[in-house]
Tab-separated table of N, CA and C in Angstrom:
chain	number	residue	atom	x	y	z
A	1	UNK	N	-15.267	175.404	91.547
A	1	UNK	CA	-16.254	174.371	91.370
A	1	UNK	C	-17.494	174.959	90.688
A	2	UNK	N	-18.088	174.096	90.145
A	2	UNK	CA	-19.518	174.975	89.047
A	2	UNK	C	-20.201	174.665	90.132
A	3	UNK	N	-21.468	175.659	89.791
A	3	UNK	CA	-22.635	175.492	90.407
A	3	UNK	C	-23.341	173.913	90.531
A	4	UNK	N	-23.096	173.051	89.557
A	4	UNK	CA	-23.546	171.351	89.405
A	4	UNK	C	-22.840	170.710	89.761
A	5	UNK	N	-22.416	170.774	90.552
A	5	UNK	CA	-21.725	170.032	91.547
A	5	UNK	C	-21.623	169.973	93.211
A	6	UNK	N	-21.718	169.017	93.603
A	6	UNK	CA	-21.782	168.993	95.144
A	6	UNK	C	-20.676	168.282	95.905
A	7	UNK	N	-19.582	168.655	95.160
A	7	UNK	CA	-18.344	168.403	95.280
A	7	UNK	C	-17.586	169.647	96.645
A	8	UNK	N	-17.170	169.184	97.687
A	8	UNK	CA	-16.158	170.455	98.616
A	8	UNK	C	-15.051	169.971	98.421
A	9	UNK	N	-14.767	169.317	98.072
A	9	UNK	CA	-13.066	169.064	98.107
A	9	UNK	C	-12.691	167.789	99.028
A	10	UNK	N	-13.301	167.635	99.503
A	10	UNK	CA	-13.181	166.408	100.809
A	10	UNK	C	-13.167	165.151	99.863
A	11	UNK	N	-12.632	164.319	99.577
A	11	UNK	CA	-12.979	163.247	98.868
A	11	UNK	C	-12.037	162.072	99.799
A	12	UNK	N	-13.107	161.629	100.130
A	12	UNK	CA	-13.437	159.903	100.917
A	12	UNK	C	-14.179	159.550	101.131
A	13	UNK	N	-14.221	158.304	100.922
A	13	UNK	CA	-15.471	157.344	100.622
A	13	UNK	C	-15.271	156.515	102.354
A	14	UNK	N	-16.667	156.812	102.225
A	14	UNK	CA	-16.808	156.035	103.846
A	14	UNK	C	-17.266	154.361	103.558
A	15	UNK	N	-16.324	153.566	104.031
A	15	UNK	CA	-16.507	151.819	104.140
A	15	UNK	C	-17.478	151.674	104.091
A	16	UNK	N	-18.208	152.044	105.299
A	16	UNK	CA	-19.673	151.486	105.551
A	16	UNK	C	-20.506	151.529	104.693
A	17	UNK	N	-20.597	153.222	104.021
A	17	UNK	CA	-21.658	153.147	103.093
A	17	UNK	C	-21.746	153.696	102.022
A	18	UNK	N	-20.228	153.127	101.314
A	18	UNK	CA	-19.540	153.857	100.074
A	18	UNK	C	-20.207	154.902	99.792
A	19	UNK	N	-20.502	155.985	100.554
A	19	UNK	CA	-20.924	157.094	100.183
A	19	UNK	C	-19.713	158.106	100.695
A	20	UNK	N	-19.057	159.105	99.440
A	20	UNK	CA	-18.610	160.116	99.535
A	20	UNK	C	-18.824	160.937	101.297
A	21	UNK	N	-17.755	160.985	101.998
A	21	UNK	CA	-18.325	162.250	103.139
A	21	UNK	C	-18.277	163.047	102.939
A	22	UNK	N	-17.903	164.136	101.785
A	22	UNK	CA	-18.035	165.474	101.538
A	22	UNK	C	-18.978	166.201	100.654
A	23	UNK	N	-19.540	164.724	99.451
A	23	UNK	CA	-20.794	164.808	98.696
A	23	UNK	C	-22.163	163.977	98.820
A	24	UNK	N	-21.375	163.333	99.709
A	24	UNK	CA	-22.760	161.534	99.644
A	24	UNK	C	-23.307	161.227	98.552
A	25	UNK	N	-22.034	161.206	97.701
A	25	UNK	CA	-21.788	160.495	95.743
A	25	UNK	C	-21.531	159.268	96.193
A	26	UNK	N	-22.203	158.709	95.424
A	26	UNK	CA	-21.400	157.580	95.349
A	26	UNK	C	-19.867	157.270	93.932
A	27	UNK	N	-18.478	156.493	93.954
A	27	UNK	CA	-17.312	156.475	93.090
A	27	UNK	C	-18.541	156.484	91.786
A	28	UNK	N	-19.319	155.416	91.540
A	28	UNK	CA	-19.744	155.526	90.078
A	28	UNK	C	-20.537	156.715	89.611
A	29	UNK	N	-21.539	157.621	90.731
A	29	UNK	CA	-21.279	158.766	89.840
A	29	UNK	C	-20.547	159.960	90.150
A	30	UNK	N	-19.639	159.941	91.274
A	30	UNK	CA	-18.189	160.421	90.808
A	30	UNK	C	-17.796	160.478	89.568
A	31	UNK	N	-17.229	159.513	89.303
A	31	UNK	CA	-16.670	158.805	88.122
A	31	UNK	C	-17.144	159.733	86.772
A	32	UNK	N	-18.653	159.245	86.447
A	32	UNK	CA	-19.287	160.057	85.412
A	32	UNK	C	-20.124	160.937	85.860
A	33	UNK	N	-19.748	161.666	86.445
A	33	UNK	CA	-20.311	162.702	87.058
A	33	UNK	C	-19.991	164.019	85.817
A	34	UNK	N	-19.515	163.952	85.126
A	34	UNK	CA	-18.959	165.156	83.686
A	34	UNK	C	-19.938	164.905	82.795
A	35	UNK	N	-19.837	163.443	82.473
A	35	UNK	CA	-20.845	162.720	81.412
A	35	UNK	C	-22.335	162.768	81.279
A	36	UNK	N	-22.654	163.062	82.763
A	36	UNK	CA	-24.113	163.096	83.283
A	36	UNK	C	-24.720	164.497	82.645
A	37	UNK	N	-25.765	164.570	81.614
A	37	UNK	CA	-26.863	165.890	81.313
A	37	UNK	C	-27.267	166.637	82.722
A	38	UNK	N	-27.451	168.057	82.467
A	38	UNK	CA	-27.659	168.528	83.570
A	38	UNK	C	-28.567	168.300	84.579
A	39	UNK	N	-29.743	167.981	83.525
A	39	UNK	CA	-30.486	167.377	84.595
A	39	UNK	C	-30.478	166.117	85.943
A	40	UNK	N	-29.633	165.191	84.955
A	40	UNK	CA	-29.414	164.252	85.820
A	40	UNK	C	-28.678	164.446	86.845
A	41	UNK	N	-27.658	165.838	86.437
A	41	UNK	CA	-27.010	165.852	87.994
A	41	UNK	C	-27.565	166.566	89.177
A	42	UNK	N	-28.778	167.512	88.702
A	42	UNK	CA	-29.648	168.553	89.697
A	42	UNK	C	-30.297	167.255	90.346
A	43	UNK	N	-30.899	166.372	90.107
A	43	UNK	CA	-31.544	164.821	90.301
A	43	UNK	C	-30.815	164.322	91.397
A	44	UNK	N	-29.397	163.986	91.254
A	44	UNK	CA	-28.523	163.511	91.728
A	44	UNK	C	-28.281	164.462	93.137
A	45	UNK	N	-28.139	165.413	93.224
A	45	UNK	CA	-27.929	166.673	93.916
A	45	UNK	C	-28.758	166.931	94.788
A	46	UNK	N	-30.559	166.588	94.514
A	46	UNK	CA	-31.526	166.809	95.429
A	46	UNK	C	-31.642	165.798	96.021
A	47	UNK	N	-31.458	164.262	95.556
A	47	UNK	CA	-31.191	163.724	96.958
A	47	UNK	C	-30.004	163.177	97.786
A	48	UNK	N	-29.213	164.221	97.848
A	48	UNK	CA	-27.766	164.069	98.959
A	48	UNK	C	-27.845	164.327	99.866
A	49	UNK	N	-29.085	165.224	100.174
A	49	UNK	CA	-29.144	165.406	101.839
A	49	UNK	C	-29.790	164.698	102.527
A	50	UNK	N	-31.035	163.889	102.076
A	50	UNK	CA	-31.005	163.221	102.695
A	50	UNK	C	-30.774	161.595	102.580
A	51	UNK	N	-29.989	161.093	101.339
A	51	UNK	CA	-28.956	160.386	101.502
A	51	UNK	C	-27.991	160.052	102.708
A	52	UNK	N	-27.075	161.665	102.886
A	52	UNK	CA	-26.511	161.428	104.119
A	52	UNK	C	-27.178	161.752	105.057
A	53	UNK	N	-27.706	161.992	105.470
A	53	UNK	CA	-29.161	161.895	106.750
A	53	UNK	C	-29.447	159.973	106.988
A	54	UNK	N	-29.997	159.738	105.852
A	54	UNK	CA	-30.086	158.136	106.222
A	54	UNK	C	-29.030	157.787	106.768
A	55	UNK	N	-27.757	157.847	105.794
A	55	UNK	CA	-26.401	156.792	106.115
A	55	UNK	C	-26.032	157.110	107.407
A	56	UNK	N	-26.527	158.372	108.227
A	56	UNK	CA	-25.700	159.110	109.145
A	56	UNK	C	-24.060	159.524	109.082
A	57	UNK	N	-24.636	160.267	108.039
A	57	UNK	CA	-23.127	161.342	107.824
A	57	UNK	C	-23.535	162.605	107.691
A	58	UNK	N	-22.551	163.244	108.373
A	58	UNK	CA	-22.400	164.220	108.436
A	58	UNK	C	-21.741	165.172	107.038
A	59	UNK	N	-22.069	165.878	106.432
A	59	UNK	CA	-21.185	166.320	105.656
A	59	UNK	C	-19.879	166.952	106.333
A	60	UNK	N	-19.132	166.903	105.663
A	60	UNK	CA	-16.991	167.749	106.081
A	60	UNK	C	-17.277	168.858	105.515
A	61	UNK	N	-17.441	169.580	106.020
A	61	UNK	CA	-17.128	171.278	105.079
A	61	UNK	C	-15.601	171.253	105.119
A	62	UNK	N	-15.995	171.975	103.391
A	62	UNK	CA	-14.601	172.159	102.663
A	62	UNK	C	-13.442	172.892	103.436
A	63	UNK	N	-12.538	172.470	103.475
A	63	UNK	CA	-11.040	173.645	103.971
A	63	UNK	C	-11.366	174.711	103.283
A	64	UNK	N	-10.700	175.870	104.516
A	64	UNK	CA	-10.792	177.105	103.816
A	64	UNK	C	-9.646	177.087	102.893
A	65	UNK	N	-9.930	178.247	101.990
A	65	UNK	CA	-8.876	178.342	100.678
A	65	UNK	C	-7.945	179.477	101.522
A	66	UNK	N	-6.354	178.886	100.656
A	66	UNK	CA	-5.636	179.877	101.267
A	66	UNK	C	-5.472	181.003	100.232
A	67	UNK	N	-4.737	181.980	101.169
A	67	UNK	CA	-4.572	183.223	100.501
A	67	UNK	C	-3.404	183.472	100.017
């Protein structure tokens, strides 16, 4: 995963508050999340925490990688 991204691998979208539980993305900028200038995604990135803080989610830490 690059550094611009706040992607773990967890990908599901929680009903309640279509927010990602492993990024607290929302699908549309999922979606164009490639397309997005860097800046816009550092933007995007600083407020996920407390995004999921509001929604009350928890982030999923990623599975460990196997060997």
């Amino acid at each position: 995963m690059s550094k611009e991204t706040p992607c773990v691998a967890v990908c599901m979208i929680d009903p309640r508050t279509k927010l990602c539980f492993g990024c607290g993305r929302t699908l549309p900028e999922i979606a164009r999340w490639h397309a997005m200038e860097s800046a816009e995604r550092l933007a995007v990135m600083a407020l996920l925490p407390a995004r999921m803080t509001e929604a009350g989610l928890a982030s999923i830490a990623p599975s460990p990688k196997r060997t």
